[in-house]
């Protein structure tokens, strides 16, 4: 592919705790896993970092990641240009350019268009995965990540478009397969329907992850955790306004289709798997829509 991942040497320099010898151990292990795709060295480094340098944990996470991608392509499909433009006109999905004092990146999600007719749950999950995956391969890992959901404009009509099975798989991916250190999850501009969202996702979360969730009654409460200057101008912050960031985001994605094509080809071949699949990510029947009381 013509796309170039971040120079892996920069990642070794960024975190001196990553040992080349550990990466080599993982690389040798991968050679004995014929069901797994070939990986770039920077990908192996990213997984090792996300697993806090634990080799065995990294093996499981790598297998989980590619197994999830393979068995649930509806969450990892590369949207075509028309789909991508439509999705990004409805929902803002962006890793913000300014990190927190701890060195954490801020991943902000919010509705740009409040009309539920424009909200497509599957496409939005695909956009989230496209944007976050592209960021990782272009910029490498960070010390950690904080996820911010601005729920302004979110209604029962949006929630009715959620798919519980797909939501479960997406949450599983974040907890068990994504090569990222999630440090906290924040909800701002809290709306009443958020209680229903919490009741849906609580059973899906591990205890330590659920404890990361923070609902903020005010922006003052939120800025005790995330400084205002890390946020876009729309929030009184020091970062470019959301629309400009989204335009840049869209342009970056549109010029990176060779990357997405390559990354989408990185799949598990179950016919070549040695032994049983240790991952919990399998095909679990057909998807059902949520019923909202």
Short mmCIF file of C-alpha atoms in Angstrom, two decimals:
data_model
loop_
_atom_site.label_atom_id
_atom_site.label_comp_id
_atom_site.label_asym_id
_atom_site.label_seq_id
_atom_site.Cartn_x
_atom_site.Cartn_y
_atom_site.Cartn_z
CA UNK A 1 0.00 0.00 0.00
CA UNK A 2 1.14 3.57 -0.60
CA UNK A 3 0.01 4.61 2.90
CA UNK A 4 2.88 4.71 5.37
CA UNK A 5 2.32 3.89 9.03
CA UNK A 6 4.12 5.94 11.64
CA UNK A 7 7.82 5.11 11.89
CA UNK A 8 8.01 2.40 14.55
CA UNK A 9 11.26 3.86 15.87
CA UNK A 10 9.31 6.90 17.04
CA UNK A 11 7.17 4.59 19.17
CA UNK A 12 10.20 2.98 20.80
CA UNK A 13 11.50 6.47 21.56
CA UNK A 14 8.12 7.58 22.92
CA UNK A 15 7.95 4.78 25.49
CA UNK A 16 11.24 3.36 26.74
CA UNK A 17 9.34 0.59 28.58
CA UNK A 18 8.66 -1.15 25.28
CA UNK A 19 11.42 -3.65 24.76
CA UNK A 20 12.44 -4.78 21.31
CA UNK A 21 12.95 -8.28 22.69
CA UNK A 22 9.29 -8.46 23.79
CA UNK A 23 8.14 -7.33 20.35
CA UNK A 24 10.29 -10.06 18.82
CA UNK A 25 8.67 -12.65 21.10
CA UNK A 26 5.24 -11.55 19.89
CA UNK A 27 6.42 -11.54 16.28
CA UNK A 28 7.66 -15.13 16.60
CA UNK A 29 4.37 -16.11 18.22
CA UNK A 30 2.47 -14.58 15.30
CA UNK A 31 4.41 -16.78 12.87
CA UNK A 32 2.93 -19.80 14.66
CA UNK A 33 -0.64 -18.48 14.37
CA UNK A 34 -1.52 -19.20 10.73
CA UNK A 35 -5.08 -17.90 11.22
CA UNK A 36 -3.87 -14.39 12.03
CA UNK A 37 -2.90 -11.85 9.36
CA UNK A 38 0.56 -10.40 8.89
CA UNK A 39 1.07 -7.37 11.11
CA UNK A 40 3.24 -4.30 10.86
CA UNK A 41 5.79 -3.95 13.64
CA UNK A 42 4.14 -0.72 14.76
CA UNK A 43 0.88 -2.64 15.25
CA UNK A 44 2.59 -5.19 17.47
CA UNK A 45 4.17 -2.36 19.47
CA UNK A 46 0.80 -0.64 19.85
CA UNK A 47 -0.84 -3.78 21.23
CA UNK A 48 2.03 -4.37 23.64
CA UNK A 49 1.77 -0.80 24.88
CA UNK A 50 -2.02 -1.00 25.29
CA UNK A 51 -1.57 -4.14 27.39
CA UNK A 52 0.95 -2.45 29.67
CA UNK A 53 3.83 -4.52 28.27
CA UNK A 54 2.26 -7.88 29.23
CA UNK A 55 3.10 -10.33 26.45
CA UNK A 56 0.43 -12.94 27.20
CA UNK A 57 -2.26 -10.31 27.52
CA UNK A 58 -1.12 -8.80 24.22
CA UNK A 59 -1.50 -12.19 22.49
CA UNK A 60 -5.10 -12.48 23.65
CA UNK A 61 -5.89 -8.88 22.70
CA UNK A 62 -4.43 -9.29 19.20
CA UNK A 63 -6.49 -12.43 18.62
CA UNK A 64 -9.60 -10.73 20.00
CA UNK A 65 -9.09 -7.72 17.74
CA UNK A 66 -8.78 -9.57 14.47
CA UNK A 67 -11.43 -12.13 15.39
CA UNK A 68 -13.90 -9.34 16.11
CA UNK A 69 -13.03 -7.59 12.83
CA UNK A 70 -13.62 -10.80 10.92
CA UNK A 71 -16.83 -12.04 12.52
CA UNK A 72 -18.53 -8.65 12.77
CA UNK A 73 -17.64 -6.74 9.60
CA UNK A 74 -20.83 -4.68 9.94
CA UNK A 75 -18.98 -2.76 12.68
CA UNK A 76 -15.66 -2.51 10.84
CA UNK A 77 -16.65 -1.93 7.23
CA UNK A 78 -14.96 0.89 5.35
CA UNK A 79 -17.76 3.23 4.33
CA UNK A 80 -17.71 4.51 0.78
CA UNK A 81 -17.39 8.24 0.16
CA UNK A 82 -21.16 8.84 0.02
CA UNK A 83 -21.77 6.97 3.27
CA UNK A 84 -18.82 8.64 4.95
CA UNK A 85 -19.91 12.16 3.99
CA UNK A 86 -23.46 11.46 5.15
CA UNK A 87 -22.32 10.00 8.47
CA UNK A 88 -19.87 12.80 9.18
CA UNK A 89 -22.52 15.40 8.44
CA UNK A 90 -24.64 13.86 11.19
CA UNK A 91 -22.11 12.93 13.89
CA UNK A 92 -18.78 14.45 14.95
CA UNK A 93 -16.11 11.83 15.63
CA UNK A 94 -12.59 13.14 16.23
CA UNK A 95 -9.43 12.64 18.22
CA UNK A 96 -8.77 16.22 19.30
CA UNK A 97 -5.34 17.70 18.58
CA UNK A 98 -4.53 18.86 22.13
CA UNK A 99 -3.76 16.31 24.85
CA UNK A 100 -4.53 16.64 28.56
CA UNK A 101 -1.77 17.48 31.06
CA UNK A 102 -1.40 13.72 31.64
CA UNK A 103 -0.74 13.22 27.94
CA UNK A 104 -4.12 11.65 27.21
CA UNK A 105 -5.84 12.20 23.88
CA UNK A 106 -9.46 13.35 23.95
CA UNK A 107 -11.83 11.46 21.65
CA UNK A 108 -14.97 13.57 21.23
CA UNK A 109 -18.29 12.32 19.86
CA UNK A 110 -21.36 14.49 19.38
CA UNK A 111 -24.37 14.96 17.15
CA UNK A 112 -23.97 17.61 14.48
CA UNK A 113 -27.50 17.15 13.17
CA UNK A 114 -30.14 16.39 15.80
CA UNK A 115 -32.55 14.77 13.34
CA UNK A 116 -32.81 11.08 14.21
CA UNK A 117 -33.58 10.30 10.57
CA UNK A 118 -29.94 11.00 9.76
CA UNK A 119 -28.59 8.73 12.50
CA UNK A 120 -27.42 5.29 11.37
CA UNK A 121 -26.09 3.23 14.27
CA UNK A 122 -24.01 0.81 12.21
CA UNK A 123 -22.49 3.52 10.02
CA UNK A 124 -21.60 5.61 13.07
CA UNK A 125 -19.80 2.70 14.72
CA UNK A 126 -17.92 2.13 11.46
CA UNK A 127 -16.90 5.79 11.37
CA UNK A 128 -15.67 5.60 14.96
CA UNK A 129 -13.52 2.59 14.07
CA UNK A 130 -12.27 4.18 10.85
CA UNK A 131 -11.25 7.44 12.54
CA UNK A 132 -9.64 5.83 15.60
CA UNK A 133 -7.79 3.19 13.59
CA UNK A 134 -6.44 5.73 11.11
CA UNK A 135 -5.30 7.94 13.98
CA UNK A 136 -3.38 5.06 15.61
CA UNK A 137 -1.57 4.14 12.42
CA UNK A 138 -0.72 7.74 11.56
CA UNK A 139 0.22 8.98 15.03
CA UNK A 140 0.92 5.92 17.13
CA UNK A 141 -0.26 5.32 20.67
CA UNK A 142 -0.61 7.90 23.41
CA UNK A 143 -0.24 7.53 27.18
CA UNK A 144 -3.98 7.03 27.37
CA UNK A 145 -7.31 8.14 25.96
CA UNK A 146 -10.38 9.78 27.42
CA UNK A 147 -13.69 9.46 25.59
CA UNK A 148 -16.16 12.33 25.72
CA UNK A 149 -19.79 11.94 24.64
CA UNK A 150 -21.72 15.17 24.22
CA UNK A 151 -25.31 13.95 24.46
CA UNK A 152 -26.93 17.25 23.47
CA UNK A 153 -29.77 16.55 21.01
CA UNK A 154 -29.82 12.81 21.73
CA UNK A 155 -33.38 11.49 22.05
CA UNK A 156 -35.38 8.31 22.37
CA UNK A 157 -35.66 8.32 18.57
CA UNK A 158 -31.87 7.99 18.35
CA UNK A 159 -31.80 5.31 21.02
CA UNK A 160 -34.46 3.31 19.17
CA UNK A 161 -31.97 2.95 16.31
CA UNK A 162 -29.43 1.23 18.54
CA UNK A 163 -28.90 -2.48 18.06
CA UNK A 164 -28.24 -4.36 21.29
CA UNK A 165 -26.26 -7.23 19.78
CA UNK A 166 -24.08 -4.85 17.82
CA UNK A 167 -23.68 -2.59 20.85
CA UNK A 168 -22.50 -5.57 22.89
CA UNK A 169 -19.91 -6.48 20.27
CA UNK A 170 -18.71 -2.88 20.04
CA UNK A 171 -18.33 -2.68 23.82
CA UNK A 172 -16.55 -6.04 23.88
CA UNK A 173 -14.15 -4.76 21.25
CA UNK A 174 -13.37 -1.65 23.29
CA UNK A 175 -12.78 -3.64 26.45
CA UNK A 176 -11.04 -6.72 25.08
CA UNK A 177 -9.60 -5.95 21.67
CA UNK A 178 -8.92 -2.29 21.01
CA UNK A 179 -5.20 -1.35 21.22
CA UNK A 180 -5.81 1.67 23.42
CA UNK A 181 -5.58 2.52 27.11
CA UNK A 182 -8.96 4.00 27.98
CA UNK A 183 -8.59 6.08 31.13
CA UNK A 184 -12.08 7.56 31.54
CA UNK A 185 -15.40 8.10 29.76
CA UNK A 186 -17.27 11.37 30.22
CA UNK A 187 -20.82 12.40 29.33
CA UNK A 188 -21.55 16.11 29.03
CA UNK A 189 -24.74 18.06 28.29
CA UNK A 190 -26.57 15.18 29.93
CA UNK A 191 -30.11 14.54 28.66
CA UNK A 192 -32.86 12.50 30.38
CA UNK A 193 -32.66 9.61 27.90
CA UNK A 194 -29.09 8.97 29.05
CA UNK A 195 -30.48 7.01 32.00
CA UNK A 196 -31.84 4.46 29.54
CA UNK A 197 -28.49 4.32 27.76
CA UNK A 198 -26.74 3.63 31.05
CA UNK A 199 -29.17 0.85 31.89
CA UNK A 200 -28.40 -0.77 28.55
CA UNK A 201 -24.61 -0.61 28.70
CA UNK A 202 -24.10 -1.29 32.42
CA UNK A 203 -24.55 -5.08 32.07
CA UNK A 204 -22.01 -5.08 29.23
CA UNK A 205 -19.19 -3.39 31.14
CA UNK A 206 -16.55 -4.82 33.40
CA UNK A 207 -16.59 -3.28 36.85
CA UNK A 208 -13.45 -1.23 36.38
CA UNK A 209 -14.72 0.10 33.05
CA UNK A 210 -18.13 1.00 34.47
CA UNK A 211 -16.34 2.93 37.19
CA UNK A 212 -14.70 5.03 34.49
CA UNK A 213 -18.08 6.47 33.44
CA UNK A 214 -18.74 9.99 34.65
CA UNK A 215 -21.90 11.98 33.98
CA UNK A 216 -21.32 15.69 34.42
CA UNK A 217 -24.16 17.98 35.56
CA UNK A 218 -22.18 21.02 34.39
CA UNK A 219 -19.18 21.98 32.29
CA UNK A 220 -17.50 23.15 35.49
CA UNK A 221 -17.65 19.56 36.73
CA UNK A 222 -16.28 18.29 33.42
CA UNK A 223 -13.37 20.75 33.34
CA UNK A 224 -12.13 19.42 36.67
CA UNK A 225 -11.08 16.40 34.60
CA UNK A 226 -10.54 17.79 31.10
CA UNK A 227 -9.13 21.33 30.85
CA UNK A 228 -11.18 23.76 28.77
CA UNK A 229 -8.21 24.49 26.51
CA UNK A 230 -8.27 20.88 25.26
CA UNK A 231 -11.78 21.34 23.84
CA UNK A 232 -12.92 22.97 20.57
CA UNK A 233 -13.94 26.63 20.37
CA UNK A 234 -17.57 25.49 20.43
CA UNK A 235 -16.99 24.70 24.12
CA UNK A 236 -14.98 27.84 24.84
CA UNK A 237 -11.74 25.91 24.39
CA UNK A 238 -8.47 26.51 22.61
CA UNK A 239 -8.91 24.01 19.76
CA UNK A 240 -10.37 24.77 16.31
CA UNK A 241 -14.18 24.69 16.00
CA UNK A 242 -15.84 21.33 15.47
CA UNK A 243 -16.84 21.96 11.87
CA UNK A 244 -13.27 22.78 10.83
CA UNK A 245 -11.99 19.71 12.67
CA UNK A 246 -14.63 17.58 11.00
CA UNK A 247 -13.73 18.91 7.56
CA UNK A 248 -10.09 18.02 8.19
CA UNK A 249 -11.17 14.65 9.51
CA UNK A 250 -13.20 13.87 6.40
CA UNK A 251 -10.39 14.95 4.07
CA UNK A 252 -7.91 12.75 5.94
CA UNK A 253 -10.20 9.73 5.66
CA UNK A 254 -10.96 10.30 1.99
CA UNK A 255 -7.28 10.35 1.06
CA UNK A 256 -6.56 7.21 3.10
CA UNK A 257 -8.70 4.62 1.32
CA UNK A 258 -5.61 2.61 0.42
CA UNK A 259 -4.95 2.26 4.15
CA UNK A 260 -8.54 1.26 4.90
CA UNK A 261 -8.47 -1.32 2.12
CA UNK A 262 -5.27 -2.83 3.52
CA UNK A 263 -6.51 -2.78 7.11
CA UNK A 264 -9.83 -4.34 6.14
CA UNK A 265 -7.89 -7.20 4.53
CA UNK A 266 -6.31 -8.03 7.90
CA UNK A 267 -8.71 -10.76 8.89
CA UNK A 268 -8.71 -14.09 10.68
CA UNK A 269 -8.81 -17.28 8.61
CA UNK A 270 -10.70 -19.69 10.86
CA UNK A 271 -9.85 -22.63 8.57
CA UNK A 272 -6.22 -22.18 9.58
CA UNK A 273 -6.75 -21.68 13.31
CA UNK A 274 -4.88 -24.21 15.44
CA UNK A 275 -7.13 -25.41 18.27
CA UNK A 276 -10.35 -23.81 19.43
CA UNK A 277 -10.99 -20.11 19.35
CA UNK A 278 -10.20 -18.72 22.80
CA UNK A 279 -11.95 -15.48 21.99
CA UNK A 280 -15.49 -14.78 23.13
CA UNK A 281 -16.13 -12.96 19.85
CA UNK A 282 -18.20 -15.29 17.72
CA UNK A 283 -21.24 -15.11 15.53
CA UNK A 284 -24.19 -15.03 17.87
CA UNK A 285 -27.24 -15.27 15.67
CA UNK A 286 -29.12 -12.48 14.01
CA UNK A 287 -29.24 -8.92 15.24
CA UNK A 288 -32.39 -7.62 16.86
CA UNK A 289 -33.52 -4.06 17.25
CA UNK A 290 -33.95 -2.53 20.68
CA UNK A 291 -37.40 -2.10 22.11
CA UNK A 292 -37.63 1.19 23.97
CA UNK A 293 -40.22 1.44 26.71
#
